[in-house]
Short mmCIF file of C-alpha atoms in Angstrom, two decimals:
data_model
loop_
_atom_site.label_atom_id
_atom_site.label_comp_id
_atom_site.label_asym_id
_atom_site.label_seq_id
_atom_site.Cartn_x
_atom_site.Cartn_y
_atom_site.Cartn_z
CA MET A 1 -8.85 14.31 -10.57
CA GLU A 2 -6.24 12.78 -8.31
CA TYR A 3 -6.67 9.87 -5.91
CA LEU A 4 -4.53 8.34 -3.18
CA VAL A 5 -4.90 4.56 -3.15
CA THR A 6 -3.75 2.37 -0.27
CA MET A 7 -3.09 -1.08 -1.72
CA VAL A 8 -2.80 -4.07 0.62
CA THR A 9 -1.77 -7.37 -0.95
CA THR A 10 -2.29 -10.78 0.66
CA VAL A 11 -0.76 -13.68 -1.24
CA PRO A 12 -2.87 -16.85 -0.82
CA ALA A 13 -1.33 -19.76 1.03
CA GLY A 14 0.18 -22.30 -1.31
CA THR A 15 1.19 -19.75 -3.96
CA THR A 16 4.63 -20.59 -5.33
CA GLU A 17 7.48 -18.09 -5.50
CA GLN A 18 7.42 -18.37 -9.28
CA GLU A 19 3.75 -17.42 -9.40
CA VAL A 20 4.46 -14.41 -7.20
CA GLU A 21 7.36 -13.32 -9.40
CA ASP A 22 5.24 -13.71 -12.55
CA VAL A 23 2.49 -11.49 -11.15
CA ARG A 24 5.03 -8.95 -9.92
CA ALA A 25 6.64 -8.79 -13.35
CA ARG A 26 3.28 -8.19 -15.01
CA GLU A 27 2.45 -5.58 -12.37
CA ALA A 28 5.70 -3.73 -13.08
CA ALA A 29 5.03 -3.73 -16.83
CA ASN A 30 1.48 -2.51 -16.26
CA SER A 31 2.72 0.23 -13.92
CA ARG A 32 5.08 1.49 -16.63
CA ARG A 33 2.17 1.60 -19.09
CA LEU A 34 -0.05 3.48 -16.64
CA ALA A 35 2.76 5.96 -15.97
CA GLN A 36 3.21 6.59 -19.70
CA GLU A 37 -0.53 7.25 -19.96
CA ASN A 38 -0.36 9.63 -16.94
CA GLU A 39 -2.75 7.49 -14.90
CA LEU A 40 -0.17 6.37 -12.33
CA LEU A 41 1.72 9.37 -10.99
CA ARG A 42 3.67 8.03 -8.01
CA LEU A 43 4.13 4.90 -5.87
CA TRP A 44 5.58 4.60 -2.37
CA ARG A 45 5.99 2.11 0.44
CA PRO A 46 4.89 3.27 3.92
CA PRO A 47 6.39 1.68 7.06
CA LEU A 48 5.58 -2.03 6.99
CA GLY A 49 5.03 -4.60 9.69
CA PRO A 50 6.45 -8.15 9.53
CA GLY A 51 5.10 -9.93 6.47
CA GLU A 52 3.05 -6.90 5.43
CA TRP A 53 2.79 -6.01 1.73
CA ARG A 54 1.37 -2.51 1.33
CA SER A 55 1.82 0.35 -1.15
CA LEU A 56 0.55 3.90 -1.57
CA GLY A 57 -0.24 5.11 -5.07
CA LEU A 58 -1.11 8.50 -6.51
CA PHE A 59 -3.40 8.06 -9.50
CA SER A 60 -5.05 10.41 -11.97
CA ALA A 61 -8.48 9.64 -13.43
CA PRO A 62 -11.46 11.66 -14.70
CA ASP A 63 -13.73 10.04 -12.11
CA ALA A 64 -14.01 7.21 -9.58
CA GLU A 65 -15.50 4.82 -12.13
CA ARG A 66 -12.53 5.17 -14.45
CA LEU A 67 -10.13 4.76 -11.53
CA GLU A 68 -11.81 1.51 -10.53
CA GLU A 69 -11.39 0.20 -14.08
CA THR A 70 -7.69 1.01 -13.88
CA LEU A 71 -7.25 -0.64 -10.48
CA ALA A 72 -9.28 -3.72 -11.45
CA ALA A 73 -7.02 -4.30 -14.46
CA MET A 74 -3.80 -4.30 -12.42
CA PRO A 75 -2.32 -7.82 -12.17
CA LEU A 76 -1.89 -7.73 -8.37
CA ARG A 77 -5.57 -6.90 -7.89
CA VAL A 78 -6.30 -10.65 -7.72
CA TRP A 79 -4.60 -10.66 -4.30
CA ARG A 80 -5.17 -7.08 -3.29
CA ARG A 81 -7.72 -4.81 -1.63
CA ASP A 82 -7.69 -1.09 -2.33
CA GLU A 83 -8.76 1.89 -0.23
CA VAL A 84 -9.36 4.99 -2.34
CA THR A 85 -9.20 8.58 -1.07
CA ALA A 86 -10.29 11.34 -3.45
CA LEU A 87 -7.99 14.36 -3.35
CA THR A 88 -9.10 17.87 -4.26
CA PRO A 89 -6.96 20.94 -4.98
CA HIS A 90 -5.54 22.98 -2.13
CA PRO A 91 -4.91 26.70 -2.76
CA ASN A 92 -1.31 26.34 -1.57
CA ASP A 93 -0.52 23.32 -3.77
CA PRO A 94 2.70 23.99 -5.72
CA GLY A 95 2.08 21.06 -8.09
CA PRO A 96 -0.14 20.57 -11.13
CA ALA A 97 -3.77 21.62 -10.86
CA GLY A 98 -4.94 19.14 -13.47
CA PRO A 99 -5.95 19.48 -17.13
CA THR A 100 -8.85 21.86 -16.46
CA GLY A 101 -7.30 23.91 -13.68
CA PRO A 102 -4.99 26.92 -13.80
CA ALA A 103 -1.29 26.37 -14.14
CA ARG A 104 0.62 26.36 -10.87
CA PRO A 105 4.31 27.01 -10.27
CA ALA A 106 6.31 23.80 -10.14
CA ALA A 107 7.86 22.62 -6.90
CA GLY A 108 11.53 23.31 -6.41
CA PRO A 109 14.42 21.04 -7.37
CA ARG A 110 14.90 17.64 -5.82
CA LEU A 111 16.82 17.95 -2.56
CA LYS A 112 19.96 15.84 -2.68
CA GLY A 113 19.72 12.90 -0.26
CA SER A 114 16.21 13.84 0.82
CA ALA A 115 13.46 11.53 2.02
CA GLU A 116 9.74 11.90 1.30
CA PHE A 117 6.94 12.19 3.84
CA PHE A 118 3.16 12.36 3.81
CA VAL A 119 1.80 14.85 6.34
CA VAL A 120 -1.88 15.06 7.32
CA PHE A 121 -2.90 18.42 8.79
CA ALA A 122 -6.03 18.65 10.96
CA PRO A 123 -7.53 21.48 13.03
CA LYS A 124 -6.33 21.31 16.63
CA ASP A 125 -9.40 23.04 18.07
CA PRO A 126 -12.80 22.12 16.56
CA ALA A 127 -14.37 25.20 18.17
CA PRO A 128 -11.90 28.10 17.81
CA ALA A 129 -12.44 31.40 19.56
CA GLN A 130 -14.94 33.68 17.87
CA GLY A 131 -14.93 37.43 17.31
CA PRO A 132 -13.34 40.01 15.00
CA SER A 133 -9.87 39.77 16.56
CA ALA A 134 -9.81 35.97 16.34
CA GLU A 135 -10.97 36.08 12.73
CA SER A 136 -8.36 38.69 11.85
CA ALA A 137 -5.60 36.63 13.48
CA LEU A 138 -6.69 33.55 11.53
CA GLN A 139 -6.71 35.47 8.25
CA GLU A 140 -3.23 36.81 8.92
CA ALA A 141 -1.90 33.35 9.78
CA THR A 142 -3.55 31.85 6.68
CA ALA A 143 -2.00 34.51 4.44
CA ALA A 144 1.41 33.96 6.05
CA GLU A 145 0.98 30.20 5.55
CA ALA A 146 0.45 30.69 1.81
CA VAL A 147 3.63 32.77 1.57
CA ARG A 148 5.62 30.20 3.55
CA ALA A 149 4.23 27.37 1.39
CA ARG A 150 5.57 29.10 -1.73
CA GLU A 151 8.97 29.51 -0.09
CA LEU A 152 9.12 25.87 0.97
CA ALA A 153 8.03 24.74 -2.51
CA ALA A 154 10.77 26.83 -4.11
CA ALA A 155 13.28 25.26 -1.70
CA GLY A 156 12.13 21.76 -2.69
CA HIS A 157 10.51 20.84 0.63
CA LEU A 158 6.81 21.08 -0.25
CA VAL A 159 5.99 18.98 -3.30
CA ARG A 160 2.18 18.72 -3.31
CA LEU A 161 -0.75 19.71 -1.11
CA TRP A 162 -4.36 18.47 -1.31
CA ARG A 163 -7.62 18.74 0.60
CA LEU A 164 -9.00 15.50 2.00
CA PRO A 165 -12.68 14.54 1.55
CA ASP A 166 -13.84 15.77 4.96
CA GLY A 167 -12.83 19.31 4.02
CA ASP A 168 -11.16 20.06 7.36
CA ARG A 169 -7.93 18.16 6.76
CA ALA A 170 -5.13 18.50 4.23
CA LEU A 171 -2.53 16.06 2.93
CA GLY A 172 0.94 17.17 1.92
CA LEU A 173 3.84 15.46 0.19
CA TRP A 174 7.07 16.82 1.65
CA ARG A 175 10.80 16.30 1.28
CA ALA A 176 13.44 16.70 3.97
CA ALA A 177 16.77 15.23 4.97
CA ASP A 178 15.23 13.24 7.82
CA ALA A 179 12.42 13.12 10.38
CA GLU A 180 14.07 15.76 12.55
CA GLU A 181 14.20 18.27 9.71
CA ILE A 182 10.59 17.70 8.66
CA ARG A 183 9.45 18.19 12.26
CA GLY A 184 11.33 21.48 12.39
CA ILE A 185 9.80 22.67 9.11
CA LEU A 186 6.28 21.79 10.21
CA GLY A 187 6.74 23.32 13.64
CA ASP A 188 7.69 26.67 12.10
CA LEU A 189 4.63 26.97 9.86
CA PRO A 190 2.46 30.01 10.64
CA LEU A 191 -0.60 27.79 11.21
CA ALA A 192 1.32 25.22 13.30
CA PRO A 193 -0.22 26.32 16.65
CA ARG A 194 -3.69 25.69 15.21
CA LEU A 195 -3.00 22.29 13.64
CA THR A 196 -2.09 18.72 14.49
CA THR A 197 0.21 16.86 12.13
CA GLU A 198 0.52 13.16 11.37
CA VAL A 199 3.77 12.31 9.58
CA THR A 200 4.26 9.12 7.55
CA PRO A 201 7.78 8.42 6.22
CA LEU A 202 7.80 7.04 2.68
CA SER A 203 10.33 4.77 1.04
CA GLU A 204 11.01 4.08 -2.62
CA HIS A 205 8.77 1.67 -4.52
CA PRO A 206 10.39 -0.33 -7.34
CA ASN A 207 7.54 0.59 -9.71
CA ASP A 208 7.49 4.30 -8.86
CA PRO A 209 7.40 6.36 -12.08
CA ARG A 210 9.55 8.97 -10.35
CA PRO A 211 12.17 7.17 -8.24
CA ALA A 212 13.59 8.73 -5.10
CA HIS A 213 17.00 9.23 -6.76
CA ASP A 214 15.73 11.57 -9.53
#
């Protein structure tokens, strides 16, 4: 199972720069070990405020208990609080389905000079119109969305897609040249009129197992 972990670190007052560097070095070494063991899949930095120290991590674990053991053993955990979001498979996900799931086609090649974005999709109307015609229109748009997702994955824009715990929202990892391009891609999706989108630009993390320049 995959998990998105928001990690917020607060260094205690009075901590020396050397102590910080020592913990960071141990954290980097531990991250490399977790990546080799396929427990840490990706790391990013979201937009940060002044003095803020925050990371987003994609982890793999058989269950929440095992994930907590992994997070508790990370050197920075002594200064850090974690917020865990369980991710479940989305039918349009172009990435791996996990060890027990069916094989999925891989996402397309890395786009040269591209940036990465998290996009949260949520229903725009909690009470959509009812009736056979409305249901038929939704089914057609959903089918068209699946086709478009495969095209965008093959082009290297859609990397991963998950369902969030509430069941109504989805989280996607996307690649595009810039914010303008990702907005254009999202606006052209067949289901775009029915959804709201929340876009978070991501920047490279020094401990990311798959750096942005791959």
